[in-house]
Short mmCIF file of C-alpha atoms in Angstrom, two decimals:
data_model
loop_
_atom_site.label_atom_id
_atom_site.label_comp_id
_atom_site.label_asym_id
_atom_site.label_seq_id
_atom_site.Cartn_x
_atom_site.Cartn_y
_atom_site.Cartn_z
CA MET H 1 -1.65 19.67 -17.44
CA VAL H 2 0.69 17.98 -14.96
CA ALA H 3 2.36 20.37 -12.53
CA VAL H 4 6.06 19.55 -12.10
CA VAL H 5 7.56 20.33 -8.70
CA GLU H 6 11.38 20.21 -8.70
CA LEU H 7 13.22 19.72 -5.44
CA SER H 8 16.86 20.66 -5.02
CA SER H 9 17.34 18.13 -2.21
CA GLY H 10 15.52 15.14 -0.81
CA PRO H 11 12.45 16.08 1.27
CA GLY H 12 13.03 13.43 3.97
CA THR H 13 10.26 11.35 5.49
CA GLY H 14 10.05 12.46 9.13
CA ALA H 15 7.86 15.49 8.43
CA ALA H 16 5.77 13.43 6.00
CA TYR H 17 4.89 10.90 8.69
CA ALA H 18 3.97 13.74 11.05
CA ARG H 19 1.59 15.08 8.38
CA ALA H 20 0.22 11.55 7.91
CA VAL H 21 -0.64 11.29 11.61
CA LEU H 22 -2.32 14.70 11.59
CA GLY H 23 -4.31 13.56 8.56
CA LEU H 24 -6.03 10.94 10.73
CA LEU H 25 -7.60 13.56 13.00
CA PRO H 26 -11.39 13.93 12.82
CA GLY H 27 -12.56 16.66 10.50
CA THR H 28 -9.68 16.31 8.05
CA ARG H 29 -10.91 17.29 4.59
CA ARG H 30 -9.57 15.40 1.60
CA GLY H 31 -9.65 15.93 -2.12
CA ALA H 32 -11.77 13.81 -4.45
CA ALA H 33 -9.02 13.11 -6.99
CA LEU H 34 -5.34 12.30 -7.07
CA PRO H 35 -3.05 15.34 -7.42
CA ASP H 36 -2.08 16.04 -11.02
CA MET H 37 1.50 16.60 -10.01
CA GLU H 38 4.95 15.13 -10.57
CA MET H 39 7.70 15.39 -7.97
CA VAL H 40 11.19 15.60 -9.52
CA GLN H 41 14.69 15.55 -8.07
CA ARG H 42 17.58 15.78 -10.51
CA GLY H 43 21.20 14.72 -10.19
CA VAL H 44 20.72 12.40 -7.23
CA VAL H 45 24.10 10.98 -6.25
CA VAL H 46 24.25 7.61 -4.54
CA ASP H 47 25.74 7.70 -1.04
CA ARG H 48 27.98 4.64 -1.07
CA SER H 49 27.85 4.20 2.71
CA HIS H 50 24.05 4.20 2.56
CA LEU H 51 24.13 1.73 -0.32
CA ALA H 52 26.43 -0.55 1.69
CA VAL H 53 24.03 -0.53 4.65
CA TYR H 54 21.11 -1.26 2.30
CA ASP H 55 23.03 -4.17 0.77
CA ARG H 56 23.75 -5.58 4.22
CA VAL H 57 20.17 -5.27 5.47
CA CYS H 58 18.71 -6.88 2.33
CA GLY H 59 21.35 -9.54 1.74
CA PHE H 60 23.00 -8.21 -1.43
CA ARG H 61 26.72 -8.47 -2.12
CA LEU H 62 28.60 -5.16 -1.94
CA SER H 63 28.83 -3.90 -5.50
CA ASP H 64 28.95 -0.76 -7.62
CA THR H 65 25.84 -2.01 -9.43
CA LEU H 66 22.62 -0.88 -7.76
CA PRO H 67 20.14 -3.57 -6.69
CA ALA H 68 16.91 -3.34 -8.68
CA THR H 69 15.04 -2.30 -5.54
CA TYR H 70 17.45 0.46 -4.48
CA PRO H 71 16.01 3.28 -6.67
CA HIS H 72 12.66 2.61 -4.94
CA VAL H 73 14.31 3.73 -1.70
CA LEU H 74 15.82 6.81 -3.37
CA ALA H 75 12.41 7.83 -4.75
CA PHE H 76 10.42 6.97 -1.62
CA PRO H 77 10.65 10.46 -0.01
CA LEU H 78 9.18 11.98 -3.19
CA ALA H 79 6.29 9.53 -3.03
CA MET H 80 5.74 10.37 0.62
CA ARG H 81 5.64 14.07 -0.20
CA LEU H 82 2.83 13.42 -2.69
CA MET H 83 0.84 10.99 -0.57
CA THR H 84 0.83 13.17 2.56
CA ALA H 85 -0.39 16.34 0.84
CA PRO H 86 -3.43 17.79 2.68
CA ASP H 87 -5.73 17.21 -0.30
CA PHE H 88 -4.60 13.64 -1.05
CA PRO H 89 -7.80 11.59 -1.29
CA LEU H 90 -6.68 8.68 0.94
CA PRO H 91 -4.85 8.76 4.29
CA LEU H 92 -1.32 7.39 4.10
CA ILE H 93 -1.48 5.48 7.37
CA GLY H 94 -3.47 2.35 6.73
CA LEU H 95 -2.57 1.99 3.06
CA VAL H 96 -1.68 -1.58 2.09
CA HIS H 97 1.06 -2.17 -0.48
CA VAL H 98 -0.49 -4.92 -2.62
CA THR H 99 1.73 -5.20 -5.71
CA ASN H 100 5.03 -3.86 -7.02
CA ARG H 101 6.54 -4.02 -10.49
CA ILE H 102 10.12 -2.92 -11.18
CA THR H 103 11.67 -2.71 -14.63
CA VAL H 104 15.45 -2.40 -14.97
CA ARG H 105 16.34 -1.37 -18.53
CA ARG H 106 20.10 -1.64 -18.00
CA PRO H 107 22.48 -2.07 -15.07
CA LEU H 108 22.75 1.06 -12.93
CA SER H 109 26.08 2.15 -11.51
CA ALA H 110 26.53 3.88 -8.17
CA ASP H 111 28.76 6.36 -10.02
CA THR H 112 25.90 7.67 -12.20
CA PRO H 113 23.70 10.53 -10.95
CA LEU H 114 19.98 9.84 -11.41
CA ASP H 115 17.04 12.07 -12.21
CA LEU H 116 14.10 10.80 -10.14
CA SER H 117 10.41 11.45 -10.64
CA VAL H 118 7.26 10.25 -8.88
CA ARG H 119 3.59 10.68 -9.73
CA VAL H 120 0.37 8.96 -8.73
CA ALA H 121 -2.32 7.73 -11.10
CA ASP H 122 -5.45 5.67 -11.65
CA LEU H 123 -7.50 6.03 -8.49
CA ARG H 124 -10.02 3.22 -8.83
CA ASP H 125 -12.48 1.08 -6.93
CA HIS H 126 -11.53 -2.29 -5.50
CA PRO H 127 -13.85 -4.90 -3.93
CA ARG H 128 -12.34 -4.03 -0.53
CA GLY H 129 -11.93 -0.28 -0.96
CA ARG H 130 -9.99 1.98 -3.32
CA GLN H 131 -6.53 1.68 -4.84
CA PHE H 132 -4.06 3.71 -6.91
CA ASP H 133 -0.59 3.45 -8.45
CA ALA H 134 2.55 5.33 -7.42
CA ILE H 135 4.86 5.49 -10.44
CA ALA H 136 8.55 6.23 -9.92
CA THR H 137 11.21 6.54 -12.60
CA ALA H 138 14.97 7.02 -12.72
CA SER H 139 16.55 8.57 -15.81
CA VAL H 140 20.09 9.22 -17.03
CA ASP H 141 20.65 11.98 -19.63
CA GLY H 142 16.94 11.99 -20.45
CA GLU H 143 16.72 8.20 -20.90
CA GLU H 144 14.52 6.21 -18.54
CA VAL H 145 16.64 3.40 -17.08
CA TRP H 146 14.42 2.21 -14.24
CA ARG H 147 10.70 2.25 -13.42
CA GLY H 148 8.78 1.14 -10.36
CA VAL H 149 5.00 0.89 -10.05
CA SER H 150 3.57 0.33 -6.57
CA THR H 151 -0.14 -0.32 -6.12
CA TYR H 152 -1.61 0.75 -2.78
CA LEU H 153 -5.02 -0.21 -1.37
CA ARG H 154 -7.11 1.58 1.21
CA ILE H 155 -9.39 -1.04 2.74
CA SER H 156 -12.87 0.21 3.56
CA GLY H 157 -15.12 -2.75 2.74
CA PRO H 158 -15.50 -6.16 4.39
CA ALA H 159 -12.89 -8.84 3.82
CA ALA H 160 -13.51 -10.97 0.78
CA ALA H 161 -15.30 -14.23 1.37
CA LYS H 162 -12.99 -17.22 1.35
CA GLY H 163 -14.53 -18.53 -1.84
CA ASP H 164 -13.91 -15.19 -3.59
CA ARG H 165 -10.17 -15.19 -2.98
CA PRO H 166 -7.93 -16.20 -5.89
CA ALA H 167 -6.27 -19.56 -5.53
CA GLU H 168 -2.68 -19.50 -4.29
CA PRO H 169 -0.03 -20.75 -6.70
CA ALA H 170 1.28 -24.23 -6.04
CA ALA H 171 4.31 -24.38 -3.79
CA LEU H 172 7.64 -24.72 -5.59
CA PRO H 173 9.82 -27.68 -4.61
CA GLY H 174 12.78 -27.38 -2.25
CA GLY H 175 13.78 -24.00 -0.95
CA ALA H 176 16.09 -22.18 1.45
CA VAL H 177 15.07 -21.44 5.03
CA TRP H 178 15.53 -17.86 6.19
CA ARG H 179 15.50 -16.91 9.84
CA VAL H 180 14.32 -13.31 9.85
CA PRO H 181 15.21 -11.50 13.10
CA ALA H 182 12.96 -8.94 14.74
CA ARG H 183 15.49 -6.16 14.03
CA VAL H 184 14.80 -6.40 10.26
CA GLY H 185 11.82 -4.07 10.74
CA SER H 186 13.82 -1.29 12.39
CA ASP H 187 16.94 -1.87 10.27
CA TYR H 188 15.03 -1.58 6.99
CA ALA H 189 13.02 1.39 8.33
CA ALA H 190 16.27 3.22 9.09
CA VAL H 191 17.84 2.63 5.67
CA SER H 192 14.66 3.10 3.59
CA GLY H 193 12.99 5.97 5.44
CA ASP H 194 9.78 3.93 5.66
CA ARG H 195 9.21 4.31 9.40
CA ASN H 196 5.60 3.16 9.52
CA PRO H 197 5.15 1.95 13.14
CA ILE H 198 3.63 -1.36 12.02
CA HIS H 199 7.21 -2.34 11.14
CA THR H 200 9.02 -0.99 14.19
CA SER H 201 6.66 -0.99 17.18
CA ARG H 202 4.66 -3.75 18.83
CA LEU H 203 2.07 -1.17 19.90
CA GLY H 204 1.95 0.32 16.40
CA ALA H 205 1.48 -3.13 14.91
CA ARG H 206 -1.33 -3.96 17.33
CA LEU H 207 -3.18 -0.76 16.46
CA PHE H 208 -3.51 -2.16 12.93
CA GLY H 209 -4.42 -5.68 13.95
CA PHE H 210 -1.00 -7.40 13.94
CA PRO H 211 0.24 -9.22 17.04
CA ARG H 212 3.86 -8.26 16.30
CA PRO H 213 5.69 -5.87 13.94
CA ILE H 214 5.77 -7.03 10.32
CA ALA H 215 8.56 -6.99 7.75
CA HIS H 216 8.36 -4.41 4.97
CA GLY H 217 7.10 -5.96 1.76
CA MET H 218 9.89 -4.25 -0.17
CA TRP H 219 12.47 -5.82 2.17
CA THR H 220 11.02 -9.24 1.35
CA LYS H 221 11.17 -8.46 -2.36
CA ALA H 222 14.75 -7.18 -2.09
CA ARG H 223 15.82 -10.21 -0.06
CA SER H 224 14.33 -12.47 -2.75
CA LEU H 225 16.28 -10.71 -5.51
CA ALA H 226 19.43 -10.96 -3.41
CA ALA H 227 18.89 -14.72 -3.32
CA LEU H 228 18.83 -14.69 -7.14
CA GLU H 229 21.89 -12.46 -7.48
CA GLY H 230 24.17 -13.50 -10.32
CA ARG H 231 21.38 -15.33 -12.13
CA LEU H 232 19.35 -12.37 -13.40
CA PRO H 233 19.59 -10.83 -16.89
CA GLU H 234 20.92 -7.31 -17.36
CA ALA H 235 17.47 -5.98 -18.31
CA TYR H 236 14.39 -7.43 -16.65
CA SER H 237 11.08 -6.81 -14.92
CA VAL H 238 10.21 -8.27 -11.55
CA ASP H 239 6.60 -8.39 -10.38
CA VAL H 240 5.50 -9.31 -6.88
CA THR H 241 2.16 -9.64 -5.19
CA PHE H 242 2.26 -9.09 -1.45
CA LYS H 243 0.03 -11.67 0.22
CA GLN H 244 0.21 -12.20 3.98
CA PRO H 245 2.68 -10.15 6.07
CA VAL H 246 5.77 -11.68 7.65
CA LEU H 247 5.40 -11.37 11.43
CA LEU H 248 8.75 -10.66 13.09
CA PRO H 249 10.76 -12.61 14.08
CA ALA H 250 10.04 -15.31 11.50
CA ARG H 251 11.22 -18.50 9.90
CA VAL H 252 10.26 -18.57 6.21
CA THR H 253 11.16 -20.56 3.12
CA PHE H 254 12.32 -19.02 -0.16
CA THR H 255 11.73 -21.06 -3.31
CA ALA H 256 12.61 -20.29 -6.92
CA ALA H 257 12.37 -22.07 -10.25
CA ARG H 258 13.39 -21.14 -13.78
CA THR H 259 10.66 -20.21 -16.24
CA GLY H 260 10.94 -19.81 -20.00
CA ALA H 261 12.26 -16.26 -19.70
CA GLY H 262 13.20 -15.76 -16.08
CA TRP H 263 12.35 -16.95 -12.58
CA GLN H 264 9.27 -17.69 -10.52
CA PHE H 265 9.77 -17.29 -6.78
CA ALA H 266 7.87 -17.21 -3.51
CA VAL H 267 8.34 -16.70 0.21
CA ARG H 268 6.21 -18.88 2.49
CA SER H 269 5.83 -20.11 6.02
CA ASN H 270 2.55 -21.76 6.90
CA ARG H 271 1.06 -19.24 4.46
CA LEU H 272 2.15 -17.44 1.32
CA HIS H 273 3.87 -14.08 1.90
CA ILE H 274 4.94 -12.98 -1.58
CA ASP H 275 4.60 -14.45 -5.04
CA GLY H 276 7.01 -13.13 -7.70
CA LEU H 277 8.06 -13.42 -11.30
CA VAL H 278 11.20 -12.20 -13.06
CA SER H 279 10.98 -11.80 -16.84
CA GLU H 280 13.48 -10.49 -19.36
CA ALA H 281 12.96 -6.95 -20.62
CA ALA H 282 14.29 -5.40 -23.78
CA HIS H 283 17.16 -2.92 -23.44
CA SER H 284 16.24 0.69 -24.13
#
């Protein structure tokens, strides 16, 4: 039976990152399974000033309609609370966000309080380690209106041989050039609460093998959806696979093309950073 933990206010992320660092100390004991628990926060009211900053950082127009990626930010502290529990089977620091799927069932207004929930599921083996899903939902009056599924990987095995890697999709024609400043890492960290030092600190990035801080994958996804603003259906799903990180500062190219039921898009430089697909979803 799933244990439901209801929070009266957001848990924040500062203490969670402190727990994550302590979890790296030698001798830390971890559980063998994911916690059978759901974190819930009801009646979450959108802070319009926070939404405006998020819109600015990610490139969205100011609007009363929430960007598809914004509820991910609202639910992120709940996910952090789960993933930094002492018995969580994998350490938070070092997890790689490999895919994200968001489903918007209808437009969400900043005026509407949301009931948020987060749980984790499906701990499974991967050729390079172990992975699991973090599942977040937003509901209004008992009806699910938004869902996000993030898959995280803990790498423990050797890198896949070049011949074992899936082929990259062909590059789309044309595209818009984005110049991504170094401050994107710290700006998005401040508005999202995701303060992983690989995004904000050169030293933190180097500790994990990156020469410079890297952009958040969810910033790159949000920036891509901002580029498609005004051309998306009211109800849709958007899937992305995070490939190679964007080293900051960067100059990348965004490309998009219509498909039968949506959009295919990608962000590239001399390598592929994200590959995405928007498809129409039925209204609830």
